[in-house]
Amino acid sequence: MTTPAPLIVTGATAFSGPDGAIPVRKEVRDLEKNDKLQWNLYLLGLSHFEGLSEELVTSFYQIAGIHGRPYRMWDGVPGITNPEWGGYCTHTSILFLTWHRPYLALVEQTLYEIVNTLAKQFPVPLRDQYVKAAKTFRIPYWDWARKPDPGVLPPSTYISDTVTVIDVDGNSKDIPNPLYSFTFHPLNPQPGDFPPEDSPFNIWPATLRYPTDSTATSKSQNNLANDTLVSNNSNIRDALFHLFNTYHQFAPFSNDKWSPGQPRQYDSLESIHNSIHVYTGGTGNGMDNPGGHMSYSDYAGFDPIFWLHHANVDRLFAIWQGINPKSYVTPEPTESGTFTTTAGSTETPNSLLKPFYVSSDGANDNEFWTSTGAISTETFGYVYPETAGAANFSTEDNYRDFLRQQIIEQYGENTPADRIQGLVAADVAAAQKPIPAPVPAAANPGPDLNLSHVAPGGKYTEWGANIRVQKHGLDQRFSVYFFIGDFNSDPATWTYEKNFVGTYDIFRPITRTGCDKCKNDRSNEGDGTLTPREEVSDLKVSVISTEVTLPTAPGQFPVHSNEYKIHTAITEGRPGGLGASDDV
């Protein structure tokens, strides 16, 4: 029997836009609003993609399953013996961003082929315009850090489980909304794809967000996803702005692996990405209701919003590359490994991004994409709105300044520096106004605010909290909540509390393939009760501060000092608190 040729990942490179321009991936709400033809093709194409037989290597089920479950070989690319993590995807790894780039390109080229085939089936009066629109089709992204308007979750992904399209026969009709959920057909096409120990994922017939319960008839509560995303939007924007402002080395920017002795580098794009997964899928209340598919790396790829989310992560990666063009993948040991890599092995720019073939010239490892080959989005035939005009800038510095300005305009509003600068500016403006006639004290009871002390000399102290913890410190995924002051004892209210500061969210599989301790822990716990801090394995919370200099001109970032103070006097002796003798 002849072995089928491997599927080569090229991206949608078959066509360029007008004047040879590389087509742009658009924000999903902008695509819906501004390009009705491509939006219609996207819905039709995604619906067709999700409906493909799960036996096909190019089906939605099999491509989504590359990420985690069903933990089996895809397109003939074998795994190692007894992997600690059974999915191909890389997390807590220097390859986190680069591995997902050809993964998205695989989805894009598959959808591109479907969309172009469908466009040719429209009746003659409509065919030409749909064929033209299909040629520059690219998958959209979801900018979850955009200011709420009024929500954060795109309405097209959750308002209705049906959507109206113009079908290839030219008629308007309602179809199941392919962005709302993916329905398995069938569930568990091969025995053991979703095993009983992963219950209730083995009985849910479709993907869910904030499931109502753990029964087979559970429903999504998308309103809770949107509310949680809205309540955390300011924190996400602050964190993202801080990353672009202060993280200029690829390793700490890209992934959430702990680097000892680096108190200023506890955050990462992967950490922010983790929170979006959990905010969208749901935190759950124990294994009786563990949260939805997006909350677990085993199952996240099956939720259609996963692809919108990761396209945005790739966009932010591409923008960061433009600002920091000299920093990229460096050799680092992987933490837990993957289906094809051993835990603890060293990953480099030339590590193989399996299972994504770049060629099929011969039966050797040179056939797979590497980070070196995946450094540019243009290689895969797409750009983003911010990176589309890179070639039009006369110098690299001008392009970098443009991208910085984009970050300031999109995410800089209401950050700590922006709020403090606004307070100081308002105080100065008030001081320069003519003195009004005296007002009787009884009619003006408010305090006389003099805010010049907030940032004397244009400098202020910025405070933060760092957290590190074992991902499997508890039996299931979990979140650590931060408050300043009192809060309600009911966890359901926590993200809406006035004293709520933010969360640190663990995004992980339900079980780990080769980790017996993790399996045992999971079977012994998981009742959804609140866990005291001292019972969370290796939890260490520290409080840090640094001096920040405010911008003096438009288009500038605030400047953070290189000196970060660690205030162990605040955390020493407290459950989960960093002590003076602990590693930072």
Coordinates of C-alpha atoms in Angstrom, one line a residue:
M1 CA 0.0 0.0 0.0
T2 CA 1.3 3.4 -1.0
T3 CA 1.8 5.8 2.0
P4 CA -0.2 9.1 1.4
A5 CA 2.0 12.1 0.7
P6 CA 2.2 14.4 3.8
L7 CA 0.2 17.6 3.9
I8 CA 2.5 20.5 3.2
V9 CA 1.8 23.6 5.3
T10 CA 2.1 26.7 3.1
G11 CA -0.5 29.0 4.3
A12 CA -2.8 30.8 1.9
T13 CA 0.0 31.8 -0.4
A14 CA -1.7 31.2 -3.8
F15 CA -2.7 34.8 -4.4
S16 CA -1.6 38.3 -3.6
G17 CA -3.9 41.3 -3.3
P18 CA -4.0 44.4 -5.6
D19 CA -0.5 45.4 -6.9
G20 CA 1.0 42.3 -5.3
A21 CA 0.1 43.4 -1.8
I22 CA 0.0 40.6 0.8
P23 CA -3.5 40.1 2.1
V24 CA -4.4 41.3 5.6
R25 CA -5.9 39.3 8.5
K26 CA -8.6 41.6 9.8
E27 CA -10.2 42.0 13.3
V28 CA -13.3 39.8 13.3
R29 CA -15.7 42.7 14.2
D30 CA -14.2 44.9 11.5
L31 CA -14.4 42.0 8.9
E32 CA -18.1 41.6 9.7
K33 CA -18.8 45.4 9.5
N34 CA -16.7 46.3 6.5
D35 CA -16.5 43.3 4.1
K36 CA -19.8 41.6 3.8
L37 CA -18.7 39.3 1.0
Q38 CA -15.7 37.9 2.8
W39 CA -17.7 37.7 6.0
N40 CA -20.3 35.6 4.3
L41 CA -17.7 33.4 2.8
Y42 CA -16.0 33.0 6.2
L43 CA -19.2 31.8 7.8
L44 CA -20.0 29.4 4.9
G45 CA -16.4 28.2 4.8
L46 CA -16.2 27.6 8.5
S47 CA -19.5 25.8 8.5
H48 CA -18.3 23.5 5.7
F49 CA -15.0 23.0 7.5
E50 CA -16.6 22.0 10.7
G51 CA -18.9 19.6 8.8
L52 CA -16.1 17.6 7.1
S53 CA -15.9 13.9 8.1
E54 CA -13.8 13.5 11.2
E55 CA -11.9 10.7 9.4
L56 CA -10.3 13.3 7.1
V57 CA -6.8 14.6 8.0
T58 CA -8.0 18.0 6.9
S59 CA -11.2 18.0 8.9
F60 CA -11.8 20.5 11.6
Y61 CA -11.9 17.7 14.2
Q62 CA -8.4 16.3 13.3
I63 CA -6.7 19.7 12.9
A64 CA -8.2 21.0 16.1
G65 CA -7.1 17.7 17.7
I66 CA -3.4 18.4 16.9
H67 CA -3.4 20.8 19.9
G68 CA -4.3 18.2 22.6
R69 CA -6.9 15.4 22.7
P70 CA -7.3 12.9 21.2
Y71 CA -3.5 12.4 21.8
R72 CA -2.9 10.4 18.7
M73 CA -0.8 10.7 15.6
W74 CA -1.7 13.3 12.9
D75 CA -0.7 12.9 9.3
G76 CA 1.6 10.1 10.0
V77 CA 3.9 12.1 12.4
P78 CA 4.7 9.7 15.3
G79 CA 5.2 10.7 18.9
I80 CA 7.8 9.6 21.4
T81 CA 7.3 6.8 23.9
N82 CA 5.4 7.8 27.1
P83 CA 5.2 11.5 26.5
E84 CA 4.5 13.6 29.6
W85 CA 2.0 15.7 27.5
G86 CA 0.1 14.0 24.8
G87 CA -0.6 17.0 22.5
Y88 CA 1.7 18.3 19.8
C89 CA 1.4 21.9 21.0
T90 CA 4.1 23.7 22.9
H91 CA 3.4 25.5 26.2
T92 CA 5.8 27.0 28.8
S93 CA 8.3 26.7 25.9
I94 CA 10.5 29.0 23.9
L95 CA 8.6 27.6 20.9
F96 CA 5.1 28.6 22.1
L97 CA 4.7 31.5 19.7
T98 CA 6.5 30.0 16.7
W99 CA 4.8 26.6 16.9
H100 CA 1.4 28.2 16.7
R101 CA 2.3 30.2 13.6
P102 CA 2.3 27.2 11.1
Y103 CA -0.6 25.8 13.0
L104 CA -2.7 28.8 12.2
A105 CA -1.4 28.8 8.6
L106 CA -2.6 25.2 8.2
V107 CA -6.1 26.3 9.2
E108 CA -5.9 29.3 7.0
Q109 CA -4.9 27.4 3.9
T110 CA -7.6 24.8 4.5
L111 CA -10.3 27.4 4.9
Y112 CA -8.9 29.3 1.9
E113 CA -9.3 26.3 -0.3
I114 CA -12.8 25.7 0.9
V115 CA -13.8 29.4 0.6
N116 CA -12.5 29.6 -3.0
T117 CA -14.3 26.4 -4.0
L118 CA -17.6 27.8 -2.5
A119 CA -17.2 31.1 -4.3
K120 CA -17.2 29.5 -7.7
Q121 CA -20.5 27.8 -6.9
F122 CA -22.5 31.0 -6.6
P123 CA -24.9 31.8 -9.5
V124 CA -23.6 34.0 -12.3
P125 CA -24.9 37.4 -11.1
L126 CA -23.0 36.9 -7.8
R127 CA -20.1 34.7 -8.8
D128 CA -17.5 37.2 -9.9
Q129 CA -17.7 39.3 -6.8
Y130 CA -17.5 36.3 -4.5
V131 CA -14.6 34.8 -6.5
K132 CA -12.8 38.2 -6.2
A133 CA -13.4 38.4 -2.5
A134 CA -12.3 34.8 -1.9
K135 CA -8.8 35.4 -3.5
T136 CA -7.7 37.7 -0.7
F137 CA -9.5 35.9 2.2
R138 CA -7.5 35.4 5.4
I139 CA -8.7 34.2 8.8
P140 CA -9.7 37.0 11.2
Y141 CA -8.4 37.7 14.7
W142 CA -10.2 38.7 17.9
D143 CA -8.5 41.7 19.6
W144 CA -9.6 40.8 23.2
A145 CA -7.6 43.8 24.5
R146 CA -9.7 46.3 22.5
K147 CA -11.7 48.6 24.7
P148 CA -15.2 47.2 25.3
D149 CA -17.8 48.4 22.8
P150 CA -19.8 47.7 24.9
G151 CA -18.6 44.0 25.2
V152 CA -15.3 42.2 24.6
L153 CA -16.6 38.9 23.2
P154 CA -17.5 39.4 19.6
P155 CA -21.3 39.3 19.3
S156 CA -21.0 37.0 16.2
T157 CA -19.5 34.4 18.5
Y158 CA -22.2 34.2 21.2
I159 CA -25.4 36.2 20.7
S160 CA -27.1 33.5 18.7
D161 CA -26.6 29.8 17.9
T162 CA -27.8 30.5 14.3
V163 CA -26.7 33.0 11.7
T164 CA -28.1 34.2 8.4
V165 CA -26.0 33.7 5.3
I166 CA -26.3 34.0 1.5
D167 CA -25.8 30.4 0.4
V168 CA -24.1 29.3 -2.8
D169 CA -27.5 29.1 -4.5
G170 CA -27.9 32.8 -4.0
N171 CA -30.6 32.5 -1.4
S172 CA -30.6 33.8 2.2
K173 CA -31.0 31.1 4.9
D174 CA -30.3 30.5 8.6
I175 CA -27.6 27.9 9.5
P176 CA -26.1 26.8 12.8
N177 CA -23.6 29.5 13.8
P178 CA -20.1 28.0 13.2
L179 CA -18.5 30.5 15.6
Y180 CA -20.9 29.7 18.5
S181 CA -19.7 26.2 19.0
F182 CA -18.5 23.0 17.2
T183 CA -20.7 19.9 17.3
F184 CA -18.9 16.6 17.3
H185 CA -20.1 14.2 14.7
P186 CA -19.7 11.8 16.2
L187 CA -18.3 12.3 19.7
N188 CA -15.4 10.0 20.2
P189 CA -15.0 8.8 16.6
Q190 CA -12.3 6.4 17.8
P191 CA -12.7 4.7 21.2
G192 CA -10.6 6.6 23.8
D193 CA -10.4 9.9 22.0
F194 CA -12.1 11.6 25.0
P195 CA -11.7 9.1 27.8
P196 CA -14.0 8.7 30.8
E197 CA -11.4 10.2 33.2
D198 CA -11.9 13.5 31.3
S199 CA -15.6 13.6 32.1
P200 CA -17.7 15.5 31.3
F201 CA -15.8 16.3 28.1
N202 CA -16.5 12.7 27.0
I203 CA -20.3 13.3 27.1
W204 CA -20.7 16.9 25.9
P205 CA -21.8 16.7 22.3
A206 CA -20.7 20.3 21.4
T207 CA -18.1 22.8 22.7
L208 CA -19.3 24.9 25.7
R209 CA -18.3 28.1 27.5
Y210 CA -19.2 28.5 31.1
P211 CA -21.3 25.3 31.0
T212 CA -24.4 25.3 33.2
D213 CA -23.6 21.8 34.5
S214 CA -21.8 18.6 33.7
T215 CA -24.6 16.7 32.1
A216 CA -24.9 15.9 28.4
T217 CA -27.6 18.6 28.0
S218 CA -25.5 21.4 29.5
K219 CA -25.7 24.8 27.8
S220 CA -23.2 27.6 27.3
Q221 CA -23.5 30.8 29.4
N222 CA -21.7 33.2 27.0
N223 CA -23.0 36.2 28.9
L224 CA -20.7 35.2 31.8
A225 CA -17.8 34.9 29.4
N226 CA -18.4 38.4 28.1
D227 CA -18.9 39.8 31.6
T228 CA -15.7 38.3 32.9
L229 CA -13.7 39.6 29.8
V230 CA -15.2 43.1 30.4
S231 CA -14.4 43.2 34.1
N232 CA -10.8 42.1 33.4
N233 CA -10.3 44.3 30.3
S234 CA -8.4 47.0 32.0
N235 CA -6.0 44.5 33.6
I236 CA -5.4 42.8 30.3
R237 CA -4.7 46.2 28.6
D238 CA -2.3 47.2 31.3
A239 CA -0.4 43.9 31.2
L240 CA -0.2 44.0 27.4
F241 CA 1.0 47.6 27.3
H242 CA 3.6 46.8 30.0
L243 CA 4.9 43.9 27.9
F244 CA 5.4 46.0 24.9
N245 CA 7.0 48.8 26.9
T246 CA 9.5 46.8 29.0
Y247 CA 10.0 43.3 27.6
H248 CA 12.6 43.5 24.8
Q249 CA 14.0 39.9 24.9
F250 CA 12.1 37.2 23.2
A251 CA 12.3 34.5 25.9
P252 CA 10.6 36.4 28.8
F253 CA 8.1 38.1 26.4
S254 CA 7.0 34.9 24.7
N255 CA 6.4 32.3 27.4
D256 CA 5.5 31.8 31.0
K257 CA 8.5 29.7 32.1
W258 CA 10.0 31.1 35.3
S259 CA 13.5 32.7 35.1
P260 CA 15.0 32.8 38.6
G261 CA 16.4 36.2 39.7
Q262 CA 14.3 38.2 37.2
P263 CA 11.6 40.0 39.3
R264 CA 10.8 42.3 36.3
Q265 CA 10.1 39.4 34.0
Y266 CA 7.3 37.4 35.6
D267 CA 4.6 38.2 32.9
S268 CA 4.5 37.1 29.3
L269 CA 2.3 37.0 26.2
E270 CA 1.6 33.4 27.1
S271 CA 0.4 34.3 30.6
I272 CA -2.0 36.8 29.1
H273 CA -3.1 34.3 26.6
N274 CA -3.7 31.8 29.4
S275 CA -6.1 34.2 31.1
I276 CA -8.1 34.8 27.9
H277 CA -8.5 31.0 27.6
V278 CA -9.9 30.8 31.1
Y279 CA -12.0 34.0 30.9
T280 CA -13.6 32.6 27.7
G281 CA -14.1 29.0 28.8
G282 CA -15.1 29.5 32.4
T283 CA -13.4 28.8 35.7
G284 CA -15.9 26.1 36.8
N285 CA -16.5 24.9 40.3
G286 CA -14.7 21.6 40.6
M287 CA -14.7 18.5 38.4
D288 CA -18.5 18.3 38.7
N289 CA -18.4 21.4 36.4
P290 CA -14.8 22.1 35.4
G291 CA -15.4 25.0 33.0
G292 CA -15.7 24.9 29.2
H293 CA -13.4 23.6 26.4
M294 CA -11.4 26.8 26.1
S295 CA -10.2 26.5 29.7
Y296 CA -8.1 23.3 29.0
S297 CA -5.3 22.8 26.6
D298 CA -6.5 19.3 25.9
Y299 CA -9.8 20.6 24.4
A300 CA -9.4 24.3 23.6
G301 CA -8.7 23.8 19.9
F302 CA -12.3 22.5 19.3
D303 CA -13.9 25.8 20.3
P304 CA -14.1 27.9 17.1
I305 CA -13.1 31.0 19.1
F306 CA -9.7 29.4 19.8
W307 CA -8.6 30.3 16.2
L308 CA -9.6 33.9 16.6
H309 CA -7.8 34.1 19.9
H310 CA -4.6 32.6 18.6
A311 CA -4.6 34.7 15.5
N312 CA -4.5 37.7 17.8
V313 CA -1.7 36.2 19.8
D314 CA 0.2 35.8 16.5
R315 CA -0.6 39.4 15.6
L316 CA 0.8 40.7 18.9
F317 CA 3.9 38.5 18.3
A318 CA 4.3 40.0 14.8
I319 CA 4.0 43.6 16.1
W320 CA 6.6 42.8 18.9
Q321 CA 8.9 41.4 16.3
G322 CA 8.7 44.7 14.4
I323 CA 9.7 46.7 17.5
N324 CA 12.3 44.2 18.6
P325 CA 13.7 42.8 15.3
K326 CA 17.0 41.6 16.8
S327 CA 15.6 39.3 19.5
Y328 CA 14.2 35.8 18.7
V329 CA 14.3 32.2 19.8
T330 CA 17.2 31.2 22.0
P331 CA 18.1 27.7 23.2
E332 CA 16.0 26.8 26.3
P333 CA 15.1 23.5 28.0
T334 CA 11.4 22.6 27.6
E335 CA 9.5 22.0 30.8
S336 CA 7.0 19.2 30.1
G337 CA 7.7 18.3 26.4
T338 CA 5.1 17.4 23.9
F339 CA 3.8 14.4 21.9
T340 CA 7.1 14.6 19.9
T341 CA 9.6 16.1 22.3
T342 CA 11.1 14.8 25.6
A343 CA 10.5 16.9 28.8
G344 CA 13.7 18.7 29.7
S345 CA 15.2 18.6 26.2
T346 CA 16.7 21.7 24.7
E347 CA 14.7 23.6 22.1
T348 CA 16.4 25.9 19.6
P349 CA 15.6 28.1 16.5
N350 CA 16.0 24.9 14.5
S351 CA 13.9 22.6 16.6
L352 CA 11.3 20.9 14.5
L353 CA 7.8 22.3 14.7
K354 CA 6.0 19.0 14.3
P355 CA 3.7 17.9 12.8
F356 CA 3.9 20.7 10.2
Y357 CA 5.6 19.7 7.0
V358 CA 7.4 22.3 5.0
S359 CA 8.3 19.9 2.2
S360 CA 8.2 16.3 1.2
D361 CA 11.5 15.9 -0.7
G362 CA 12.6 13.0 1.4
A363 CA 11.9 10.9 4.5
N364 CA 14.0 13.0 6.9
D365 CA 13.5 15.6 9.6
N366 CA 14.4 18.5 7.3
E367 CA 10.8 18.3 6.1
F368 CA 9.3 20.1 9.1
W369 CA 9.0 23.8 9.8
T370 CA 11.4 25.4 12.3
S371 CA 11.3 28.7 14.1
T372 CA 14.0 29.9 11.7
G373 CA 11.7 29.3 8.8
A374 CA 8.6 30.7 10.5
I375 CA 10.1 34.0 11.5
S376 CA 7.9 36.1 9.2
T377 CA 4.2 36.1 8.6
E378 CA 4.8 37.0 5.0
T379 CA 6.3 33.5 4.4
F380 CA 2.8 32.1 5.0
G381 CA 1.0 34.8 2.9
Y382 CA -0.5 37.2 5.4
V383 CA 0.1 40.4 7.3
Y384 CA -1.8 42.4 10.0
P385 CA -3.2 45.9 9.8
E386 CA -0.3 47.2 11.8
T387 CA 2.4 45.3 9.9
A388 CA 1.0 45.7 6.4
G389 CA 3.0 48.8 5.5
A390 CA 6.4 47.7 6.8
A391 CA 8.0 48.0 3.3
N392 CA 6.8 51.6 3.0
F393 CA 9.0 52.9 5.8
S394 CA 12.4 54.4 4.8
T395 CA 14.1 53.0 7.9
E396 CA 13.7 50.3 10.5
D397 CA 13.5 53.0 13.2
N398 CA 10.6 54.7 11.5
Y399 CA 8.7 51.4 11.3
R400 CA 9.5 50.7 14.9
D401 CA 8.2 54.2 16.0
F402 CA 5.0 53.6 14.0
L403 CA 4.4 50.3 15.8
R404 CA 5.1 51.8 19.2
Q405 CA 2.5 54.5 18.4
Q406 CA 0.0 51.9 17.4
I407 CA 0.5 50.2 20.8
I408 CA 0.1 53.5 22.6
E409 CA -3.1 54.4 20.7
Q410 CA -4.7 51.0 21.0
Y411 CA -3.7 50.0 24.6
G412 CA -2.0 52.9 26.3
E413 CA -5.2 54.6 27.5
N414 CA -6.0 54.2 31.2
T415 CA -2.7 52.5 32.0
P416 CA -1.1 53.5 35.3
A417 CA 1.2 56.0 33.6
D418 CA -1.7 57.4 31.5
R419 CA -3.9 57.8 34.6
I420 CA -1.2 59.5 36.6
Q421 CA -0.2 61.8 33.8
G422 CA -3.9 62.7 33.4
L423 CA -4.2 63.5 37.1
V424 CA -1.1 65.7 37.1
A425 CA -2.1 67.4 33.9
A426 CA -5.5 68.2 35.3
D427 CA -4.0 69.6 38.5
V428 CA -1.6 71.8 36.5
A429 CA -4.5 73.0 34.3
A430 CA -6.6 73.8 37.3
A431 CA -3.7 75.7 38.8
Q432 CA -3.4 77.9 35.7
K433 CA -7.1 78.9 35.6
P434 CA -8.2 82.3 37.0
I435 CA -9.1 82.1 40.7
P436 CA -13.0 82.1 41.0
A437 CA -14.9 84.0 43.5
P438 CA -14.9 82.4 47.0
V439 CA -17.5 79.7 47.5
P440 CA -19.0 79.3 51.0
A441 CA -17.5 76.3 52.7
A442 CA -20.9 74.6 53.2
A443 CA -21.5 74.6 49.5
N444 CA -18.1 73.2 48.6
P445 CA -17.4 70.3 51.0
G446 CA -15.0 68.4 48.8
P447 CA -11.2 68.2 49.5
D448 CA -8.7 70.5 48.0
L449 CA -6.7 68.1 45.8
N450 CA -3.2 69.0 45.1
L451 CA -1.8 66.2 42.9
S452 CA 1.6 67.5 42.1
H453 CA 3.0 65.1 44.7
V454 CA 1.8 62.1 42.7
A455 CA 4.6 62.4 40.2
P456 CA 7.2 64.9 41.4
G457 CA 9.7 65.7 38.7
G458 CA 7.6 63.6 36.3
K459 CA 8.4 60.3 38.2
Y460 CA 6.2 58.0 40.2
T461 CA 6.5 54.6 41.9
E462 CA 4.6 51.7 40.2
W463 CA 3.7 48.7 42.3
G464 CA 3.1 45.1 41.2
A465 CA 2.6 41.6 42.4
N466 CA 4.5 38.6 41.0
I467 CA 3.3 35.1 41.4
R468 CA 4.8 31.7 40.6
V469 CA 3.2 28.3 41.2
Q470 CA 3.3 24.8 39.9
K471 CA 0.8 24.3 37.1
H472 CA -0.1 21.0 38.7
G473 CA -0.1 22.4 42.3
L474 CA -3.7 21.4 42.5
D475 CA -5.6 18.5 40.9
Q476 CA -7.1 20.7 38.1
R477 CA -6.7 24.1 36.5
F478 CA -7.1 27.0 39.0
S479 CA -6.9 30.7 39.3
V480 CA -5.3 32.9 42.0
Y481 CA -7.4 36.1 42.8
F482 CA -5.9 39.4 44.1
F483 CA -7.8 42.0 46.0
I484 CA -6.9 45.2 47.8
G485 CA -9.2 45.3 50.8
D486 CA -12.3 43.2 51.7
F487 CA -14.3 41.1 49.3
N488 CA -17.4 39.0 49.2
S489 CA -17.0 35.4 50.3
D490 CA -18.9 34.1 47.2
P491 CA -16.4 33.4 44.4
A492 CA -19.1 34.0 41.8
T493 CA -18.8 37.8 42.6
W494 CA -15.1 38.1 42.7
T495 CA -14.3 39.4 39.3
Y496 CA -17.0 42.1 39.8
E497 CA -15.8 43.2 43.3
K498 CA -14.7 46.9 43.6
N499 CA -11.5 45.8 45.3
F500 CA -10.7 43.1 42.7
V501 CA -7.3 43.7 41.2
G502 CA -6.8 40.7 38.9
T503 CA -6.1 37.0 38.5
Y504 CA -3.3 34.7 37.7
D505 CA -4.8 31.8 35.6
I506 CA -3.5 28.3 35.1
F507 CA -4.1 27.0 31.6
R508 CA -3.2 23.3 31.5
P509 CA -4.6 19.8 30.5
I510 CA -7.0 18.0 32.8
T511 CA -4.5 15.2 33.2
R512 CA -0.9 14.8 32.1
T513 CA -0.2 11.6 30.1
G514 CA 3.0 10.6 31.9
C515 CA 2.5 12.2 35.3
D516 CA 1.2 9.6 37.7
K517 CA 1.3 12.0 40.7
C518 CA -0.9 14.4 38.7
K519 CA -3.4 11.7 38.0
N520 CA -3.4 10.5 41.6
D521 CA -3.9 14.1 42.9
R522 CA -6.8 14.6 40.5
S523 CA -8.6 11.5 41.7
N524 CA -8.2 12.4 45.3
E525 CA -9.4 16.0 45.1
G526 CA -11.5 18.2 42.8
D527 CA -14.6 19.1 44.8
G528 CA -14.5 22.7 43.8
T529 CA -14.0 24.1 47.3
L530 CA -11.7 27.0 47.9
T531 CA -8.1 26.0 48.6
P532 CA -6.1 27.8 51.3
R533 CA -3.0 29.4 50.0
E534 CA -0.7 27.3 52.1
E535 CA -2.0 24.1 50.4
V536 CA -1.0 25.2 46.9
S537 CA 2.3 23.6 45.9
D538 CA 5.2 26.1 45.6
L539 CA 2.9 29.2 45.6
K540 CA 5.0 32.3 46.0
V541 CA 3.6 35.8 45.8
S542 CA 5.9 38.8 46.0
V543 CA 5.3 42.6 45.9
I544 CA 7.6 44.7 43.8
S545 CA 8.0 48.3 42.9
T546 CA 10.0 50.4 40.5
E547 CA 10.4 54.1 39.5
V548 CA 8.6 55.2 36.3
T549 CA 9.3 58.3 34.3
L550 CA 6.3 59.8 32.5
P551 CA 6.5 60.5 28.8
T552 CA 7.4 64.0 27.9
A553 CA 6.0 64.0 24.3
P554 CA 3.3 62.2 22.3
G555 CA 4.3 58.8 21.0
Q556 CA 6.6 58.0 23.9
F557 CA 6.4 55.1 26.3
P558 CA 6.8 55.7 30.0
V559 CA 10.3 54.6 31.1
H560 CA 10.7 52.0 33.8
S561 CA 13.8 51.9 35.9
N562 CA 16.0 48.9 35.7
E563 CA 15.9 48.6 39.5
Y564 CA 13.0 46.6 41.0
K565 CA 12.6 46.5 44.7
I566 CA 11.2 43.3 46.3
H567 CA 9.2 44.0 49.5
T568 CA 9.5 40.8 51.4
A569 CA 8.5 42.7 54.6
I570 CA 4.9 42.7 53.1
T571 CA 4.8 38.9 52.2
E572 CA 7.2 37.3 54.7
G573 CA 5.4 34.8 56.9
R574 CA 2.1 35.0 55.1
P575 CA 0.7 31.9 53.5
G576 CA 2.1 31.7 49.9
G577 CA 4.2 34.8 50.5
L578 CA 7.8 35.2 49.4
G579 CA 10.3 35.2 52.2
A580 CA 13.7 36.9 52.3
S581 CA 15.5 33.6 51.8
D582 CA 13.3 32.4 48.9
D583 CA 14.4 32.5 45.2
V584 CA 12.9 35.5 43.4

